[in-house]
Short mmCIF file of C-alpha atoms in Angstrom, two decimals:
data_model
loop_
_atom_site.label_atom_id
_atom_site.label_comp_id
_atom_site.label_asym_id
_atom_site.label_seq_id
_atom_site.Cartn_x
_atom_site.Cartn_y
_atom_site.Cartn_z
CA MET A 1295 -133.29 60.83 -164.40
CA LYS A 1296 -133.85 61.92 -160.81
CA GLY A 1297 -133.56 59.63 -157.84
CA GLY A 1298 -137.27 59.79 -157.03
CA SER A 1299 -138.21 58.16 -160.33
CA LEU A 1300 -135.69 55.36 -159.90
CA CYS A 1301 -136.90 53.79 -156.66
CA CYS A 1302 -138.05 50.58 -158.34
CA VAL A 1303 -135.19 50.02 -160.81
CA TRP A 1304 -133.84 47.04 -158.87
CA SER A 1305 -137.18 45.24 -158.71
CA ARG A 1306 -137.99 46.07 -162.35
CA VAL A 1307 -134.74 44.48 -163.47
CA ARG A 1308 -135.64 41.27 -161.68
CA ALA A 1309 -139.18 41.25 -163.05
CA ILE A 1310 -138.20 41.21 -166.73
CA GLY A 1311 -138.53 37.59 -167.71
CA SER A 1312 -137.39 38.04 -171.30
CA VAL A 1313 -133.85 38.93 -170.26
CA GLN A 1314 -131.80 35.83 -169.53
CA LYS A 1315 -129.16 36.16 -166.85
CA ARG A 1316 -125.68 36.00 -168.30
CA SER A 1317 -123.45 33.09 -167.43
CA LEU A 1318 -120.13 33.85 -165.80
CA PHE A 1319 -118.26 32.11 -168.62
CA SER A 1320 -118.47 31.45 -172.32
CA SER A 1321 -118.25 27.92 -173.63
CA ALA A 1322 -114.52 28.38 -174.09
CA GLY A 1323 -114.02 29.14 -170.43
CA LEU A 1324 -113.06 32.74 -171.18
CA PRO A 1325 -115.09 35.75 -170.13
CA SER A 1326 -118.18 36.12 -172.29
CA SER A 1327 -117.02 39.66 -173.07
CA THR A 1328 -113.64 41.15 -172.43
CA GLY A 1329 -114.94 44.37 -173.91
CA SER A 1330 -113.00 47.32 -175.21
CA ALA A 1331 -112.97 51.06 -175.05
CA GLU A 1332 -115.26 50.98 -178.09
CA SER A 1333 -117.82 48.63 -176.53
CA PRO A 1334 -121.43 49.71 -177.16
CA ARG A 1335 -122.51 52.00 -174.36
CA ILE A 1336 -125.72 51.46 -172.45
CA THR A 1337 -126.98 54.94 -171.64
CA SER A 1338 -128.79 54.06 -168.42
CA SER A 1339 -129.74 51.24 -166.07
CA LEU A 1340 -133.26 51.13 -167.51
CA ASP A 1341 -131.94 50.84 -171.08
CA ARG A 1342 -129.83 47.85 -170.00
CA GLN A 1343 -132.98 45.92 -169.08
CA HIS A 1344 -133.85 45.46 -172.76
CA ARG A 1345 -130.44 44.16 -173.83
CA ASN A 1346 -130.41 40.49 -174.93
CA PHE A 1347 -127.59 38.11 -174.08
CA SER A 1348 -126.81 34.83 -175.81
CA GLY A 1349 -126.87 31.64 -173.81
CA THR A 1350 -123.54 30.36 -172.50
CA SER A 1351 -122.38 27.25 -170.72
CA HIS A 1352 -121.79 26.88 -167.00
CA LYS A 1353 -118.38 25.23 -167.27
CA GLY A 1354 -116.77 27.87 -165.09
CA LEU A 1355 -119.49 27.69 -162.46
CA ARG A 1356 -119.04 23.94 -162.14
CA GLU A 1357 -115.37 24.54 -161.42
CA LEU A 1358 -116.30 26.52 -158.34
CA ASN A 1359 -118.06 23.57 -156.60
CA SER A 1360 -117.92 23.98 -152.81
CA ALA A 1361 -114.59 25.79 -152.73
CA THR A 1362 -114.21 29.53 -152.66
CA ARG A 1363 -112.88 31.36 -155.69
CA VAL A 1364 -111.71 34.89 -156.37
CA LEU A 1365 -113.22 36.76 -159.33
CA SER A 1366 -111.78 39.96 -160.75
CA PHE A 1367 -112.73 42.60 -163.31
CA GLY A 1368 -111.73 46.08 -164.42
CA ASP A 1369 -108.38 47.61 -165.37
CA GLY A 1370 -105.73 44.93 -165.79
CA SER A 1371 -102.87 47.09 -167.02
CA ASN A 1372 -100.76 46.42 -163.91
CA GLY A 1373 -101.67 42.75 -163.57
CA ALA A 1374 -104.07 43.39 -160.67
CA LEU A 1375 -106.68 41.06 -162.19
CA GLY A 1376 -104.37 38.04 -161.99
CA HIS A 1377 -105.34 36.71 -165.41
CA ASP A 1378 -102.50 34.72 -166.94
CA ALA A 1379 -104.20 33.04 -169.87
CA GLU A 1380 -104.01 33.60 -173.59
CA GLY A 1381 -107.09 35.40 -174.85
CA TYR A 1382 -107.60 37.76 -171.93
CA ALA A 1383 -107.56 41.44 -172.70
CA SER A 1384 -105.74 43.84 -170.41
CA ASP A 1385 -109.11 45.07 -169.22
CA VAL A 1386 -111.86 42.60 -168.33
CA PHE A 1387 -115.46 43.75 -168.44
CA GLU A 1388 -117.15 40.91 -166.53
CA PRO A 1389 -116.13 38.93 -163.42
CA VAL A 1390 -113.61 36.20 -164.28
CA PRO A 1391 -111.91 33.68 -161.94
CA VAL A 1392 -108.33 34.30 -160.87
CA HIS A 1393 -106.46 31.09 -161.63
CA GLY A 1394 -103.45 29.86 -159.71
CA LEU A 1395 -104.91 30.46 -156.25
CA PRO A 1396 -105.57 27.70 -153.70
CA PRO A 1397 -109.24 26.71 -153.15
CA ASN A 1398 -109.33 27.82 -149.52
CA ILE A 1399 -109.31 31.62 -149.82
CA VAL A 1400 -111.20 33.31 -146.97
CA LYS A 1401 -110.39 37.00 -147.47
CA VAL A 1402 -109.42 39.39 -150.26
CA ALA A 1403 -108.09 42.94 -150.38
CA ALA A 1404 -107.15 45.32 -153.17
CA GLY A 1405 -104.42 47.90 -153.33
CA HIS A 1406 -104.58 50.65 -155.89
CA TYR A 1407 -102.94 48.44 -158.53
CA HIS A 1408 -102.39 45.06 -156.88
CA SER A 1409 -104.40 42.40 -155.07
CA LEU A 1410 -104.09 40.22 -151.96
CA ALA A 1411 -105.80 37.05 -150.75
CA VAL A 1412 -105.63 35.11 -147.47
CA THR A 1413 -106.15 31.35 -147.09
CA ASP A 1414 -107.84 29.62 -144.17
CA ASP A 1415 -104.43 28.44 -142.96
CA GLY A 1416 -103.12 32.00 -142.78
CA GLN A 1417 -101.03 32.29 -145.94
CA VAL A 1418 -101.06 35.44 -148.09
CA TRP A 1419 -101.09 35.46 -151.89
CA ALA A 1420 -100.40 38.52 -154.04
CA TRP A 1421 -100.44 39.66 -157.66
CA GLY A 1422 -100.40 42.91 -159.64
CA ARG A 1423 -98.04 45.86 -159.63
CA ASN A 1424 -94.72 45.10 -157.94
CA ALA A 1425 -92.52 48.04 -158.90
CA GLU A 1426 -92.34 49.00 -155.22
CA GLY A 1427 -92.07 45.47 -153.80
CA GLN A 1428 -95.67 45.36 -152.58
CA LEU A 1429 -96.07 41.70 -153.61
CA GLY A 1430 -93.51 40.43 -151.10
CA ARG A 1431 -91.31 38.49 -153.54
CA ARG A 1432 -87.55 37.99 -153.52
CA VAL A 1433 -87.46 37.32 -157.26
CA GLY A 1434 -89.70 37.60 -160.30
CA ASN A 1435 -90.21 41.31 -160.72
CA SER A 1436 -90.84 41.40 -164.47
CA ARG A 1437 -94.15 42.92 -165.56
CA GLU A 1438 -95.02 39.55 -167.10
CA ASP A 1439 -94.64 37.94 -163.69
CA TRP A 1440 -96.72 40.55 -161.84
CA ARG A 1441 -100.04 39.10 -162.98
CA ARG A 1442 -99.29 35.61 -161.66
CA PRO A 1443 -100.56 35.00 -158.10
CA ARG A 1444 -97.80 33.80 -155.80
CA ARG A 1445 -97.50 33.32 -152.08
CA VAL A 1446 -95.97 36.21 -150.17
CA GLU A 1447 -92.55 35.20 -148.86
CA GLY A 1448 -91.38 35.73 -145.30
CA LEU A 1449 -94.68 34.87 -143.60
CA GLU A 1450 -94.36 31.08 -143.64
CA ASP A 1451 -94.36 30.84 -139.83
CA VAL A 1452 -96.99 33.55 -139.30
CA HIS A 1453 -100.73 32.89 -139.43
CA ILE A 1454 -102.32 35.92 -141.11
CA LYS A 1455 -105.99 36.75 -140.61
CA ASP A 1456 -106.41 40.09 -142.39
CA VAL A 1457 -104.70 42.18 -145.08
CA ALA A 1458 -104.83 45.68 -146.55
CA ALA A 1459 -102.99 47.53 -149.29
CA SER A 1460 -102.32 50.94 -150.80
CA GLY A 1461 -100.63 51.80 -154.08
CA VAL A 1462 -97.14 50.92 -152.84
CA VAL A 1463 -97.48 49.09 -149.51
CA SER A 1464 -99.14 45.91 -148.24
CA MET A 1465 -99.93 45.12 -144.61
CA ALA A 1466 -101.17 42.08 -142.72
CA ILE A 1467 -102.48 41.33 -139.23
CA ALA A 1468 -101.53 37.99 -137.68
CA ASN A 1469 -103.60 35.86 -135.32
CA ASP A 1470 -101.51 37.11 -132.41
CA GLY A 1471 -102.45 40.71 -133.26
CA SER A 1472 -99.07 41.69 -134.70
CA LEU A 1473 -98.91 44.01 -137.73
CA TRP A 1474 -96.64 43.24 -140.70
CA SER A 1475 -95.60 45.56 -143.53
CA TRP A 1476 -93.81 45.41 -146.90
CA GLY A 1477 -93.37 47.51 -150.05
CA SER A 1478 -91.92 51.01 -150.51
CA SER A 1479 -92.97 54.45 -149.31
CA LYS A 1480 -91.20 57.77 -148.93
CA ARG A 1481 -94.16 58.99 -146.90
CA GLY A 1482 -93.60 56.68 -143.93
CA GLN A 1483 -96.50 54.41 -144.84
CA LEU A 1484 -94.54 51.26 -143.99
CA GLY A 1485 -94.65 52.28 -140.33
CA LEU A 1486 -91.41 50.43 -139.58
CA ALA A 1487 -88.88 53.03 -138.42
CA PRO A 1488 -87.62 56.54 -139.25
CA ASN A 1489 -86.39 56.80 -142.84
CA VAL A 1490 -87.14 53.16 -143.67
CA VAL A 1491 -88.56 53.56 -147.16
CA GLN A 1492 -88.46 49.99 -148.48
CA SER A 1493 -88.94 46.41 -147.31
CA LEU A 1494 -89.25 43.81 -150.06
CA LEU A 1495 -90.32 41.13 -147.57
CA PRO A 1496 -92.74 41.49 -144.65
CA GLN A 1497 -91.38 42.98 -141.44
CA ARG A 1498 -93.16 43.21 -138.13
CA VAL A 1499 -94.11 46.72 -137.01
CA GLU A 1500 -92.16 46.56 -133.76
CA SER A 1501 -93.48 49.82 -132.30
CA LEU A 1502 -96.88 48.12 -131.88
CA GLN A 1503 -95.49 45.10 -130.04
CA GLY A 1504 -97.85 44.18 -127.23
CA GLN A 1505 -100.86 45.64 -129.04
CA GLN A 1506 -103.58 43.38 -130.42
CA MET A 1507 -104.38 44.92 -133.79
CA SER A 1508 -107.83 44.15 -135.16
CA GLN A 1509 -108.03 46.10 -138.43
CA VAL A 1510 -105.77 48.14 -140.71
CA ALA A 1511 -106.53 50.49 -143.62
CA LEU A 1512 -104.23 52.33 -146.02
CA GLY A 1513 -104.67 55.50 -148.06
CA TRP A 1514 -102.35 56.97 -150.68
CA GLY A 1515 -99.60 57.71 -148.18
CA HIS A 1516 -101.03 57.13 -144.70
CA GLY A 1517 -102.34 54.31 -142.58
CA LEU A 1518 -104.79 53.70 -139.74
CA ALA A 1519 -105.12 50.70 -137.45
CA CYS A 1520 -107.31 49.96 -134.45
CA THR A 1521 -106.70 47.54 -131.60
CA SER A 1522 -109.01 44.99 -130.02
CA GLU A 1523 -109.37 47.47 -127.14
CA GLY A 1524 -110.56 50.21 -129.48
CA GLU A 1525 -107.42 52.36 -129.59
CA LEU A 1526 -106.65 54.12 -132.87
CA PHE A 1527 -103.14 54.51 -134.33
CA ALA A 1528 -102.07 56.49 -137.40
CA TRP A 1529 -98.85 56.96 -139.37
CA GLY A 1530 -97.45 58.09 -142.71
CA TYR A 1531 -98.03 61.30 -144.65
CA GLY A 1532 -99.67 63.80 -142.31
CA GLU A 1533 -100.96 66.61 -144.55
CA ASP A 1534 -104.51 67.97 -144.07
CA GLY A 1535 -104.96 66.31 -140.68
CA ARG A 1536 -105.61 62.88 -142.17
CA LEU A 1537 -103.76 61.21 -139.25
CA GLY A 1538 -106.09 62.67 -136.66
CA PHE A 1539 -103.44 64.87 -135.09
CA ASN A 1540 -101.12 67.72 -136.02
CA ALA A 1541 -98.17 65.94 -137.60
CA PHE A 1542 -95.91 68.94 -136.98
CA ASP A 1543 -96.22 68.20 -133.27
CA VAL A 1544 -94.60 64.79 -133.60
CA ALA A 1545 -92.24 65.00 -136.56
CA LYS A 1546 -89.97 67.34 -138.43
CA GLU A 1547 -90.74 68.27 -142.01
CA VAL A 1548 -89.30 65.79 -144.50
CA LYS A 1549 -88.38 67.04 -147.97
CA LEU A 1550 -89.60 64.82 -150.78
CA GLU A 1551 -88.87 64.72 -154.48
CA LYS A 1552 -90.31 67.64 -156.39
CA ARG A 1553 -92.72 65.25 -158.05
CA MET A 1554 -93.92 62.01 -156.51
CA PRO A 1555 -93.52 58.87 -158.63
CA SER A 1556 -96.54 58.22 -160.81
CA HIS A 1557 -98.58 55.13 -160.03
CA THR A 1558 -101.26 55.59 -162.66
CA SER A 1559 -101.49 53.51 -165.81
CA SER A 1560 -99.95 54.65 -169.07
CA LYS A 1561 -103.36 55.20 -170.64
CA PRO A 1562 -104.33 58.71 -171.84
CA ALA A 1563 -105.34 60.94 -168.95
CA GLY A 1564 -109.02 61.73 -168.68
CA ALA A 1565 -110.78 64.16 -166.38
CA VAL A 1566 -110.59 61.69 -163.50
CA ASP A 1567 -106.84 61.15 -163.95
CA ILE A 1568 -106.23 64.90 -164.08
CA GLU A 1569 -108.14 65.39 -160.83
CA THR A 1570 -106.03 62.68 -159.20
CA GLU A 1571 -102.85 64.40 -160.35
CA LYS A 1572 -104.08 67.66 -158.81
CA LEU A 1573 -104.33 65.93 -155.44
CA LEU A 1574 -100.79 64.60 -155.81
CA GLU A 1575 -99.43 68.03 -156.68
CA LYS A 1576 -99.99 69.07 -153.07
CA GLU A 1577 -97.24 66.68 -152.01
CA LYS A 1578 -94.27 68.97 -152.60
CA THR A 1579 -93.24 68.49 -148.99
CA ALA A 1580 -94.61 66.13 -146.40
CA VAL A 1581 -94.67 65.59 -142.69
CA ALA A 1582 -93.96 61.88 -142.31
CA ILE A 1583 -94.86 60.00 -139.14
CA TRP A 1584 -92.60 56.98 -139.48
CA ARG A 1585 -94.12 54.87 -136.70
CA PRO A 1586 -97.75 54.36 -135.64
CA HIS A 1587 -98.82 57.09 -133.22
CA ARG A 1588 -101.88 56.97 -130.97
CA VAL A 1589 -104.74 59.30 -131.96
CA GLU A 1590 -105.39 60.94 -128.62
CA ALA A 1591 -108.39 62.90 -129.89
CA LEU A 1592 -110.36 59.64 -129.97
CA ALA A 1593 -108.97 58.18 -126.76
CA HIS A 1594 -112.44 58.51 -125.21
CA GLU A 1595 -113.96 56.27 -127.92
CA ARG A 1596 -113.66 52.57 -128.77
CA VAL A 1597 -112.83 52.44 -132.47
CA ARG A 1598 -113.85 49.19 -134.15
CA SER A 1599 -113.37 49.94 -137.85
CA VAL A 1600 -111.25 52.24 -140.03
CA ALA A 1601 -111.21 53.30 -143.69
CA CYS A 1602 -108.84 55.45 -145.73
CA GLY A 1603 -109.42 57.43 -148.89
CA MET A 1604 -106.59 59.02 -150.77
CA ASP A 1605 -106.32 61.99 -148.40
CA HIS A 1606 -109.05 61.43 -145.81
CA SER A 1607 -109.84 59.03 -143.00
CA LEU A 1608 -112.92 57.50 -141.37
CA SER A 1609 -113.27 55.68 -138.06
CA LEU A 1610 -116.33 53.86 -136.74
CA THR A 1611 -116.87 53.56 -133.00
CA ASP A 1612 -118.60 50.91 -130.92
CA ASN A 1613 -121.60 53.18 -130.42
CA GLY A 1614 -122.06 53.61 -134.17
CA ASP A 1615 -120.60 57.09 -134.65
CA ILE A 1616 -118.44 57.91 -137.67
CA TYR A 1617 -115.54 60.32 -137.19
CA SER A 1618 -114.01 61.90 -140.30
CA PHE A 1619 -110.75 63.80 -140.66
CA GLY A 1620 -108.30 64.88 -143.34
CA ASP A 1621 -108.77 66.63 -146.66
CA ASN A 1622 -112.27 67.93 -147.40
CA SER A 1623 -111.72 69.60 -150.77
CA LEU A 1624 -114.14 67.13 -152.39
CA GLY A 1625 -116.64 67.04 -149.51
CA GLN A 1626 -115.39 63.61 -148.46
CA LEU A 1627 -115.60 64.37 -144.72
CA GLY A 1628 -119.36 64.85 -144.93
CA ARG A 1629 -119.36 67.79 -142.53
CA PRO A 1630 -118.22 71.42 -142.34
CA VAL A 1631 -114.45 71.37 -142.17
CA ASN A 1632 -114.34 74.41 -139.89
CA GLU A 1633 -116.15 72.61 -137.07
CA ALA A 1634 -113.16 70.61 -135.81
CA PRO A 1635 -110.15 68.70 -137.19
CA ILE A 1636 -111.93 65.50 -136.12
CA GLY A 1637 -115.71 65.45 -136.01
CA THR A 1638 -118.70 63.16 -136.34
CA VAL A 1639 -120.72 62.78 -139.51
CA ALA A 1640 -124.42 63.57 -139.03
CA PHE A 1641 -127.19 61.32 -140.36
CA PRO A 1642 -131.00 61.41 -140.12
CA ASP A 1643 -132.21 60.88 -136.56
CA GLU A 1644 -134.18 57.74 -137.38
CA TYR A 1645 -131.00 55.74 -137.95
CA PRO A 1646 -129.74 54.32 -134.65
CA GLN A 1647 -126.14 53.75 -135.74
CA ALA A 1648 -123.66 53.18 -138.56
CA ILE A 1649 -122.46 49.61 -138.97
CA VAL A 1650 -120.08 49.71 -141.99
CA ILE A 1651 -117.72 52.36 -143.41
CA ALA A 1652 -115.74 52.52 -146.65
CA ALA A 1653 -113.75 55.11 -148.57
CA GLY A 1654 -112.92 55.57 -152.23
CA LEU A 1655 -110.30 57.96 -153.53
CA GLY A 1656 -112.40 61.04 -152.73
CA HIS A 1657 -115.76 59.70 -151.60
CA SER A 1658 -117.13 57.96 -148.53
CA LEU A 1659 -119.75 55.27 -147.93
CA ALA A 1660 -121.59 54.16 -144.81
CA ILE A 1661 -124.22 51.51 -144.12
CA LEU A 1662 -126.67 52.62 -141.45
CA SER A 1663 -128.77 50.19 -139.45
CA LYS A 1664 -132.23 50.41 -140.94
CA PRO A 1665 -135.07 51.76 -138.79
CA TYR A 1666 -137.89 49.44 -137.75
CA THR A 1667 -136.06 46.20 -138.44
CA SER A 1668 -135.23 43.33 -136.11
CA VAL A 1669 -132.20 43.65 -133.86
CA ALA A 1670 -130.45 40.85 -135.75
CA LEU A 1671 -130.94 42.56 -139.11
CA SER A 1672 -130.18 46.06 -137.87
CA ASN A 1673 -126.81 44.93 -136.54
CA SER A 1674 -125.69 43.46 -139.87
CA SER A 1675 -127.44 45.27 -142.75
CA GLY A 1676 -129.08 48.55 -143.61
CA ASP A 1677 -129.36 51.56 -145.91
CA LEU A 1678 -126.38 52.95 -147.81
CA TYR A 1679 -125.38 56.62 -147.57
CA SER A 1680 -122.69 58.35 -149.62
CA TRP A 1681 -120.89 61.69 -149.77
CA GLY A 1682 -117.86 63.34 -151.37
CA TRP A 1683 -116.50 63.37 -154.93
CA ASN A 1684 -119.18 62.56 -157.52
CA LYS A 1685 -117.32 63.16 -160.79
CA ALA A 1686 -118.51 59.87 -162.31
CA SER A 1687 -121.69 59.25 -160.27
CA GLN A 1688 -119.81 57.11 -157.75
CA LEU A 1689 -122.17 58.40 -155.03
CA GLY A 1690 -125.11 56.62 -156.68
CA ARG A 1691 -127.44 59.57 -156.19
CA ASP A 1692 -128.17 63.18 -157.09
CA GLY A 1693 -128.16 66.19 -154.78
CA GLU A 1694 -125.56 67.76 -152.52
CA SER A 1695 -122.35 65.81 -152.46
CA ASP A 1696 -120.66 67.31 -149.38
CA ARG A 1697 -123.30 65.92 -146.99
CA PRO A 1698 -124.44 62.31 -146.60
CA GLY A 1699 -127.33 61.29 -148.82
CA LEU A 1700 -129.23 58.05 -149.36
CA VAL A 1701 -128.05 55.99 -152.33
CA VAL A 1702 -131.11 55.51 -154.55
CA GLY A 1703 -132.37 52.69 -156.74
CA LEU A 1704 -131.94 49.84 -154.25
CA ASP A 1705 -135.68 49.55 -153.58
CA GLU A 1706 -136.00 47.45 -150.41
CA GLU A 1707 -132.56 45.87 -150.68
CA MET A 1708 -130.47 46.00 -147.53
CA LEU A 1709 -126.69 46.13 -147.81
CA ILE A 1710 -124.16 44.29 -145.68
CA ALA A 1711 -120.96 45.58 -147.33
CA ALA A 1712 -119.76 48.39 -149.59
CA LYS A 1713 -116.44 49.43 -151.13
CA GLY A 1714 -115.21 52.42 -153.10
CA GLY A 1715 -112.64 52.68 -155.90
CA ARG A 1716 -111.30 55.74 -157.61
CA VAL A 1717 -114.58 56.62 -159.34
CA HIS A 1718 -116.75 53.54 -158.87
CA SER A 1719 -118.54 51.86 -155.98
CA VAL A 1720 -119.63 48.30 -155.21
CA GLY A 1721 -122.24 47.04 -152.75
CA LEU A 1722 -123.23 43.63 -151.40
CA THR A 1723 -126.85 42.95 -150.46
CA SER A 1724 -128.16 40.74 -147.68
CA ASN A 1725 -129.08 38.27 -150.45
CA ARG A 1726 -125.38 38.07 -151.39
CA GLU A 1727 -125.91 39.88 -154.68
CA VAL A 1728 -123.56 42.56 -156.02
CA CYS A 1729 -124.59 46.01 -157.24
CA VAL A 1730 -122.27 48.53 -158.91
CA TRP A 1731 -122.37 52.17 -159.96
CA GLY A 1732 -120.12 54.99 -161.15
CA SER A 1733 -117.54 54.90 -163.94
CA GLY A 1734 -117.59 51.88 -166.22
CA LYS A 1735 -114.33 52.74 -167.99
CA ASN A 1736 -111.99 49.74 -168.41
CA GLY A 1737 -114.73 47.42 -167.15
CA ARG A 1738 -114.70 48.78 -163.60
CA LEU A 1739 -118.37 47.88 -163.09
CA GLY A 1740 -118.23 44.32 -164.44
CA LEU A 1741 -121.40 44.82 -166.48
CA GLY A 1742 -119.99 43.86 -169.87
CA SER A 1743 -119.41 47.33 -171.30
CA SER A 1744 -117.66 50.61 -170.61
CA ALA A 1745 -120.93 52.37 -169.80
CA ASP A 1746 -121.23 54.44 -166.65
CA GLU A 1747 -124.06 53.70 -164.23
CA PRO A 1748 -125.45 56.65 -162.23
CA TYR A 1749 -127.31 54.39 -159.79
CA PRO A 1750 -126.77 50.88 -158.36
CA PHE A 1751 -127.24 48.07 -160.86
CA PRO A 1752 -126.87 44.32 -160.20
CA ILE A 1753 -124.15 42.27 -161.89
CA GLU A 1754 -126.45 39.75 -163.52
CA SER A 1755 -123.67 37.44 -164.69
CA LEU A 1756 -123.12 36.22 -161.12
CA ASN A 1757 -125.90 33.65 -161.20
CA GLY A 1758 -124.93 30.40 -159.53
CA VAL A 1759 -122.62 31.93 -156.94
CA SER A 1760 -122.93 33.49 -153.52
CA VAL A 1761 -120.69 36.51 -153.01
CA LEU A 1762 -118.91 36.45 -149.65
CA GLN A 1763 -116.71 39.55 -149.81
CA LEU A 1764 -115.87 42.62 -151.90
CA ALA A 1765 -112.65 44.56 -152.50
CA CYS A 1766 -111.93 47.60 -154.66
CA GLY A 1767 -108.66 48.94 -155.99
CA PHE A 1768 -108.48 52.22 -157.84
CA ASP A 1769 -109.83 50.78 -161.09
CA HIS A 1770 -110.40 47.07 -160.45
CA SER A 1771 -112.54 44.95 -158.15
CA LEU A 1772 -112.36 41.53 -156.51
CA LEU A 1773 -115.17 39.24 -155.40
CA LEU A 1774 -114.79 36.23 -153.11
CA VAL A 1775 -117.50 33.75 -154.10
CA ARG A 1776 -118.79 30.24 -153.49
CA SER A 1777 -120.96 28.21 -155.84
CA THR A 1778 -124.62 27.77 -154.93
CA GLY A 1779 -125.18 25.09 -157.57
#
């Protein structure tokens, strides 16, 4: 099916009165379908319209009341879903509440295999993989304990406002603009000091003292952060120019192990897993930048947002330009790599500016302010463009993948947020509805089966809630929601 014939999929789904929206919970309070690798596959979004779902109770929705809750779905093999109840499968195929969290969560973030949440009083909670200390716990490192949300230790006297995570490191920004880091990384991703490869509890990144950090993003082995004044800093593994400067100019080569530790699940490797391993094979040696270093190439710009893929980086400036740098082997920079180490991504002239950026493992997403809309709307929502790796249709469109293209199938929906995983993508509309596309393996899409979706499709089970925020790990997703009932 080509994109041109799919323009009304979203509206057609809504118009089918015979299909009842699925409740978020079964009458037992468990997910209505935990699914399995053998779940019946739905071959396309249009086929899914004719699937019937049995009625279920709204017990779970009533539990939400006026408080916020975190929902999770996807691959749970490392405990990243936070489900600690008998009857839950390792993988969960529809959004399910994370129990054990306080009712005042205001922000969520996902590492590759773990999850973070921030409360309105500035406390950080974590669950999922903890083999590298990324959960910030002094004790309780058994795999059984990983899946239980617990408060990060060492931040009791610090009010945190934002968090980010990679596969092995977690970071947080405090109200005073300080940056905090914990976990393990031989690539310098902690950003603490030369040759500091582990910190089980949060430590302040002292080299940024005096800076007011506003946002941080982490890739596989590198990090980016921007200040309230628009300065951009980078650190960690410096291969392929992903730091925005030549790492050889600021650090000596650091020899690593011949093979980096594996952070993938123990499940059989598919084509996607093999491609990921190919990217890791490049890391025989690394240039590690152990402390955040200013990106001088963008000193003339005010950077207001950053995003990291596995090996590439994006930065969004105050004037709406997107700069891309790093590895371009999958087309994830969205521009000819021979133009410049750091360059802007080109979009159709009718779009005045980009307003949101996101990066998956090897693909990139951007929301562009929509032409001919009010100033208020154009500053907060718009059309979604994608580029880069499209192995599992995570771009949500056909056509060339190494240049930005419009994600199809959204009809007139305007997006306010988007996130990318390893091979899936998630979007949030201005109506606070969630759409998903890409690989459905292990329940990554939250649609009740393992089917892939080539184009955006709404998660219909989310009736009765308003979605406030999205987060994507490699193979799992988080939603911060509030009841509308």
